[in-house]
XYZ file of C-alpha atoms in Angstrom:
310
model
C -45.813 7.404 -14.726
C -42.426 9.343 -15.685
C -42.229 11.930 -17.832
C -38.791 11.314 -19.091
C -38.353 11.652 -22.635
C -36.412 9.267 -24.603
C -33.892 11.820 -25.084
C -33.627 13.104 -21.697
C -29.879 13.311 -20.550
C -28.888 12.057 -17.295
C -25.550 13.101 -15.534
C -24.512 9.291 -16.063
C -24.531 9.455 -19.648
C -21.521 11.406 -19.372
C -19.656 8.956 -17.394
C -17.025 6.974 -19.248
C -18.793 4.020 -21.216
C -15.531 1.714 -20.749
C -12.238 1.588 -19.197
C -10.015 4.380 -21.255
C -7.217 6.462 -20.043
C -8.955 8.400 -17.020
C -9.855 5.540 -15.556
C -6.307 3.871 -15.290
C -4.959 7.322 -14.785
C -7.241 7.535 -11.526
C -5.853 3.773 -11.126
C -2.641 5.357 -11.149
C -3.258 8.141 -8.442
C -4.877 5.940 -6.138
C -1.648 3.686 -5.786
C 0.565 7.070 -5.923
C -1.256 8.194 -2.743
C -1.898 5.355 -1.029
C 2.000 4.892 -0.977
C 2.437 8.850 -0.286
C 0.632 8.948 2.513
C 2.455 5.954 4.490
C 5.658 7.934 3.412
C 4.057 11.499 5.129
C 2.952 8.673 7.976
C 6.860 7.861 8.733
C 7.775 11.469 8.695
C 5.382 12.136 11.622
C 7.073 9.464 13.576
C 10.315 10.453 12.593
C 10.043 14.099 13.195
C 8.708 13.156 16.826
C 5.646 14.812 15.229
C 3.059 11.217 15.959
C 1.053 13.293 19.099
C 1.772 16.975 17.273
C -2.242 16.382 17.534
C -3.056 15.046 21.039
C -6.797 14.203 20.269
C -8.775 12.882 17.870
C -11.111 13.621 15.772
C -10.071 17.728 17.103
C -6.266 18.150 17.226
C -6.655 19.630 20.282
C -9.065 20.207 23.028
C -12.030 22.052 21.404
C -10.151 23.011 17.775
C -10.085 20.739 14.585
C -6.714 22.338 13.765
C -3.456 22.848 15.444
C -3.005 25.634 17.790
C 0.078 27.951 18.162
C 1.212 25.530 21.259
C 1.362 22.846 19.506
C 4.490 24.119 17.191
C 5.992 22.765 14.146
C 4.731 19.190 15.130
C 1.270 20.328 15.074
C 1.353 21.207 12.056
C 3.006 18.150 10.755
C 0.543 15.914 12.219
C -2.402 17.856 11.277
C -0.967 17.964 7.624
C -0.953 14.227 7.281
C -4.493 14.329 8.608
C -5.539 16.248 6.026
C -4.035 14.417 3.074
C -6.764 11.510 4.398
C -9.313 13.740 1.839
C -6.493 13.537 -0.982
C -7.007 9.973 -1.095
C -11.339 10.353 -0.774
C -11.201 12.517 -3.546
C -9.157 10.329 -6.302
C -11.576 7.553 -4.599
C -14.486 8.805 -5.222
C -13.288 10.346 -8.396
C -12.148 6.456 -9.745
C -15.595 5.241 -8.235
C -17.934 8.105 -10.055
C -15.502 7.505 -13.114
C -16.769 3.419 -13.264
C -20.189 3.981 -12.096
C -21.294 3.265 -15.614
C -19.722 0.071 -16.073
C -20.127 -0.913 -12.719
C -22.333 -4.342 -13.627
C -20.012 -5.245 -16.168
C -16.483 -4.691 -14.289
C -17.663 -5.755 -10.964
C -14.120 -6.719 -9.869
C -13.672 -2.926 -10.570
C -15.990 -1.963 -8.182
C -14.838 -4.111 -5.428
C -11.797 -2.793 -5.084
C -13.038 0.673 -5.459
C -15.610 0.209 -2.485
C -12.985 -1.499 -0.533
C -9.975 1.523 -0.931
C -12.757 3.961 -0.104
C -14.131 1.887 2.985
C -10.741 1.393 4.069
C -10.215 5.144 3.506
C -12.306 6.085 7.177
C -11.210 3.115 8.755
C -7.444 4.112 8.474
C -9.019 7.083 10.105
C -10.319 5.431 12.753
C -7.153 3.531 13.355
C -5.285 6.767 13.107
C -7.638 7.905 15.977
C -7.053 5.273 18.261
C -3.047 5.783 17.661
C -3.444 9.109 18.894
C -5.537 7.850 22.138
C -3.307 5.043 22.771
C -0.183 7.550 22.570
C 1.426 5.597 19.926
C 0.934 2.230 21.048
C 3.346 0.456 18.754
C 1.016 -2.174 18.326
C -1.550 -0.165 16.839
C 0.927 1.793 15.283
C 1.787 -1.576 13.115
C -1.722 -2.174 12.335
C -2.255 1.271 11.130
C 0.851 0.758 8.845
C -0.222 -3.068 7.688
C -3.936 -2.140 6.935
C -2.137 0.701 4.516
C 0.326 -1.775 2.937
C -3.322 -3.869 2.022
C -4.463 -1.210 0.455
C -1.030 -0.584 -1.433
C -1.580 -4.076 -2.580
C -5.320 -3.809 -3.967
C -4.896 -0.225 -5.874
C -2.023 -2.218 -7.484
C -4.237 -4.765 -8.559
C -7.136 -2.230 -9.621
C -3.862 -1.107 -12.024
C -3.200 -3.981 -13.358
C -6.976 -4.199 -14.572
C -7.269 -0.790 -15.680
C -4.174 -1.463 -17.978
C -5.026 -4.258 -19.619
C -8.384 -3.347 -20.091
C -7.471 0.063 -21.715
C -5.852 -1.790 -23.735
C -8.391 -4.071 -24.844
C -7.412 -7.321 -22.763
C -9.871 -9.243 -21.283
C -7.722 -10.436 -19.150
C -3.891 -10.752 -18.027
C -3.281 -13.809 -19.930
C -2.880 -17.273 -18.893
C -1.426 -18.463 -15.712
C 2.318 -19.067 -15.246
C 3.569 -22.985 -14.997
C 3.559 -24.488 -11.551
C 6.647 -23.820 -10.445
C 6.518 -19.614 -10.978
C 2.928 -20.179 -9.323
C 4.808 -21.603 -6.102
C 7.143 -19.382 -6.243
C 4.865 -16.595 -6.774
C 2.790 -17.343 -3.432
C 6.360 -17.771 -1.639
C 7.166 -13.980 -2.952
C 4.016 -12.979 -1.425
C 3.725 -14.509 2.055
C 7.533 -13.834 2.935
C 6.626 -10.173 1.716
C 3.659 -9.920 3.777
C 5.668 -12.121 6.923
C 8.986 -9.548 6.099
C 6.496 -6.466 6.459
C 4.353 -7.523 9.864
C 7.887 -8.381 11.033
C 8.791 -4.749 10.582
C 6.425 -3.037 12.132
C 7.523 -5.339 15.107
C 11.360 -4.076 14.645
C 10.250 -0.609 14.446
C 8.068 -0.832 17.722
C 11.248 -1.767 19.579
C 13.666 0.957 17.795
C 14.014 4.484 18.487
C 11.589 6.289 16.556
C 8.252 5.963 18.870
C 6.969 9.236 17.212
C 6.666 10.841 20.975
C 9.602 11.013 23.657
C 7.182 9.559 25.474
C 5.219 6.831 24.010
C 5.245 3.112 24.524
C 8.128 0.731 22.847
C 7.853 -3.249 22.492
C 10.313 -4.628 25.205
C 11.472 -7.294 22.754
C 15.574 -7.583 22.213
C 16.372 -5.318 18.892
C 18.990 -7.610 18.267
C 16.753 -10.918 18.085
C 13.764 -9.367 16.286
C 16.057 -7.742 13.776
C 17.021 -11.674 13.121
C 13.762 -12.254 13.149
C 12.685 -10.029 10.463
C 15.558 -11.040 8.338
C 14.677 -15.049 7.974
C 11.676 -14.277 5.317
C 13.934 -11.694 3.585
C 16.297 -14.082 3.058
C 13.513 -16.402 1.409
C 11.831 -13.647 -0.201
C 15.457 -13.303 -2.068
C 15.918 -16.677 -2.890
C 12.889 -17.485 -4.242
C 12.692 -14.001 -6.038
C 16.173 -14.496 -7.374
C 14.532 -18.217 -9.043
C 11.784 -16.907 -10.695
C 13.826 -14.649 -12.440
C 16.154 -17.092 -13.714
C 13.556 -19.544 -14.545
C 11.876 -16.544 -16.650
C 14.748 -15.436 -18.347
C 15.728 -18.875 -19.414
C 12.612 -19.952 -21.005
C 9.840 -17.795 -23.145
C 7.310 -19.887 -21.961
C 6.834 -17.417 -18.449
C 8.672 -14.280 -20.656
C 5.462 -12.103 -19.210
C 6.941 -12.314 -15.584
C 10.455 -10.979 -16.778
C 9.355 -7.497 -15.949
C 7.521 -7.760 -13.047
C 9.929 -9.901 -11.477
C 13.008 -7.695 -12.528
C 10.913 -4.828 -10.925
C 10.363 -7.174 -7.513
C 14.392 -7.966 -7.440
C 15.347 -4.440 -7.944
C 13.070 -3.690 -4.770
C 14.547 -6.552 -3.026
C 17.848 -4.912 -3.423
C 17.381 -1.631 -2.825
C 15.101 -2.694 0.409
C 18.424 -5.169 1.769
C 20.921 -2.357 1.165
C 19.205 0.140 2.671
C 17.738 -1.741 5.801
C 21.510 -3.026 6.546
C 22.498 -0.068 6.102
C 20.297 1.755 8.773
C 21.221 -0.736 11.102
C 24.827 -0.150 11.398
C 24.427 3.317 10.937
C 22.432 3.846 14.185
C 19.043 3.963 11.944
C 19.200 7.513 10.959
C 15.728 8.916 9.952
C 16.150 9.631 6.077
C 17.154 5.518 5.781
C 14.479 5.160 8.119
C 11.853 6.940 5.977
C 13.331 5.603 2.653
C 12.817 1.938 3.939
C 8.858 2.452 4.935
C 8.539 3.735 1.042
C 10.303 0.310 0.057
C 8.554 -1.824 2.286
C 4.984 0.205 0.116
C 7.225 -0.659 -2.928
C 7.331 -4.325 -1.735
C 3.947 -4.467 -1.429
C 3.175 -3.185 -4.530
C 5.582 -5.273 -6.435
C 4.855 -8.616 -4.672
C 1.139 -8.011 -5.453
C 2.055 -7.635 -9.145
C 4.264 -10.712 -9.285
C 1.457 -13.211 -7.733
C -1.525 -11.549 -9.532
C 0.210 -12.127 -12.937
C 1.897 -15.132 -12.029
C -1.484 -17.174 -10.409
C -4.550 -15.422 -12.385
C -6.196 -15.890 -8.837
C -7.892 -12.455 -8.935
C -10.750 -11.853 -10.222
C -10.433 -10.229 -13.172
């Protein structure tokens, strides 16, 4: 028989009791450092920093941290490493924060289970990088598995907004046509992305002097990688004018404004980089775009289809 007494406080009843500004806040610095830390990801490639740790879970042979041998790259590498609990804290602190309305925002929960899941298995990933000395094909997966998780804290936004602001939803559903050409934004994102992991496990930047490239022809999967782009453009550059010219989708004039600047910026800097002998600031700008694109093609279809949960 408990003795609780109807007034008895629990720790829960201090919990937020619906979706307010804390919780979209945390919404907010979930997305911030799940982009962040594929940024501080390219800089260890790009410093040469990718084995500054040559085991895993230790960074070295018997030590959880970097020893004096292991220099400046040590360090680096270690220092991603340890902005892994960065991301477990806002997690856990966005999970703890919805605990309360967990029954009643289940979509809410999903995604919050799945960003702190993914959280370890990143680690994991990370882990096997490191003992397959960069193989570039787990290098890609490490970066792809990040951009998913990009794409569902940008979702958990969108549902955090609307619901702070007392939306039950994010309104109705585009017309057919920005539905089409919302799933074409999305796939030739997602194909554009895989694609350049695939260019960047041919290029220079292996993250180790030493570590395994893709023998494919730069030249051909650079050609490769630029087919969806050019689709991703076109049918970017439609929806827009399709949203402009009518009120009837005026909702996607901002997302879709916010997905073309992207576009641009991405194009001029990835051209760019490759007739400039991909120097590594373009190099490390262009991963943040491609978490941009992501982010931004996410938005576009979840707004445009409704196919989300809410």
């Amino acid at each position: 028989m408990s003795t609780d007494s109807p007034t008895t406080n629990h720790w829960t009843d201090r919990l937020p009791a619906a979706v307010g500004k804390t919780v979209h806040r945390l919404a907010i610095a979930s997305l911030i450092s799940q982009i962040g830390i594929i940024v501080t990801g390219g800089a260890v490639r790009l410093t040469k920093s990718g084995l500054g740790c040559s085991q895993w879970p230790n960074c070295v042979p018997g030590s959880m941290t970097p020893v004096p041998e292991q220099g400046v790259h040590g360090l680096i590498e270690f220092g991603n490493r340890t902005l892994t609990f960065v991301l477990v804290v806002i997690a856990v602190a966005f999970l703890v924060s919805i605990w309360r309305i967990r029954a009643t925002h289940r979509t809410l929960f999903g995604l919050s289970i799945a960003l702190l899941a993914g959280i370890p298995a990143q680690a994991v990933i990370g882990g096997i990088t490191v003992l397959t000395r960069l193989n570039p094909w787990v290098v890609s997966l490490h970066f792809i598995v990040s951009a998913a998780m990009v794409m569902a804290a940008t979702l958990l936004v969108n549902r955090t907004g609307a619901l702070r602001r007392g939306e039950t939803s994010l309104g109705r559903p585009a017309g057919t046509t920005q539905k089409f050409l919302a799933w074409t934004i999305l796939a030739t994102s997602a194909l554009a992305i895989v694609l350049g992991t695939i260019v960047t496990g041919t290029g220079p930047h292996a993250g180790d002097a030493d570590s395994p490239r893709h023998l494919f022809d730069p030249y051909f999967v650079t050609r490769l990688h630029v087919v969806p782009v050019y689709l991703l453009v076109a049918a970017t550059l439609i929806a827009l004018f399709l949203a402009m010219r009518t009120g009837e989708d005026k909702a996607l004039r901002t997302p879709l404004v916010l997905m073309a600047t992207v576009v641009l910026l991405q194009g001029v800097i990835g051209y760019t980089q490759h007739f400039t002998g991909l120097p590594i600031l373009l190099v490390l700008f262009h991963m943040l775009g491609a978490s941009l694109l992501a982010a931004a093609a996410i938005n576009v279809w979840d707004r445009a289809t409704r196919k989300f949960p809410f």
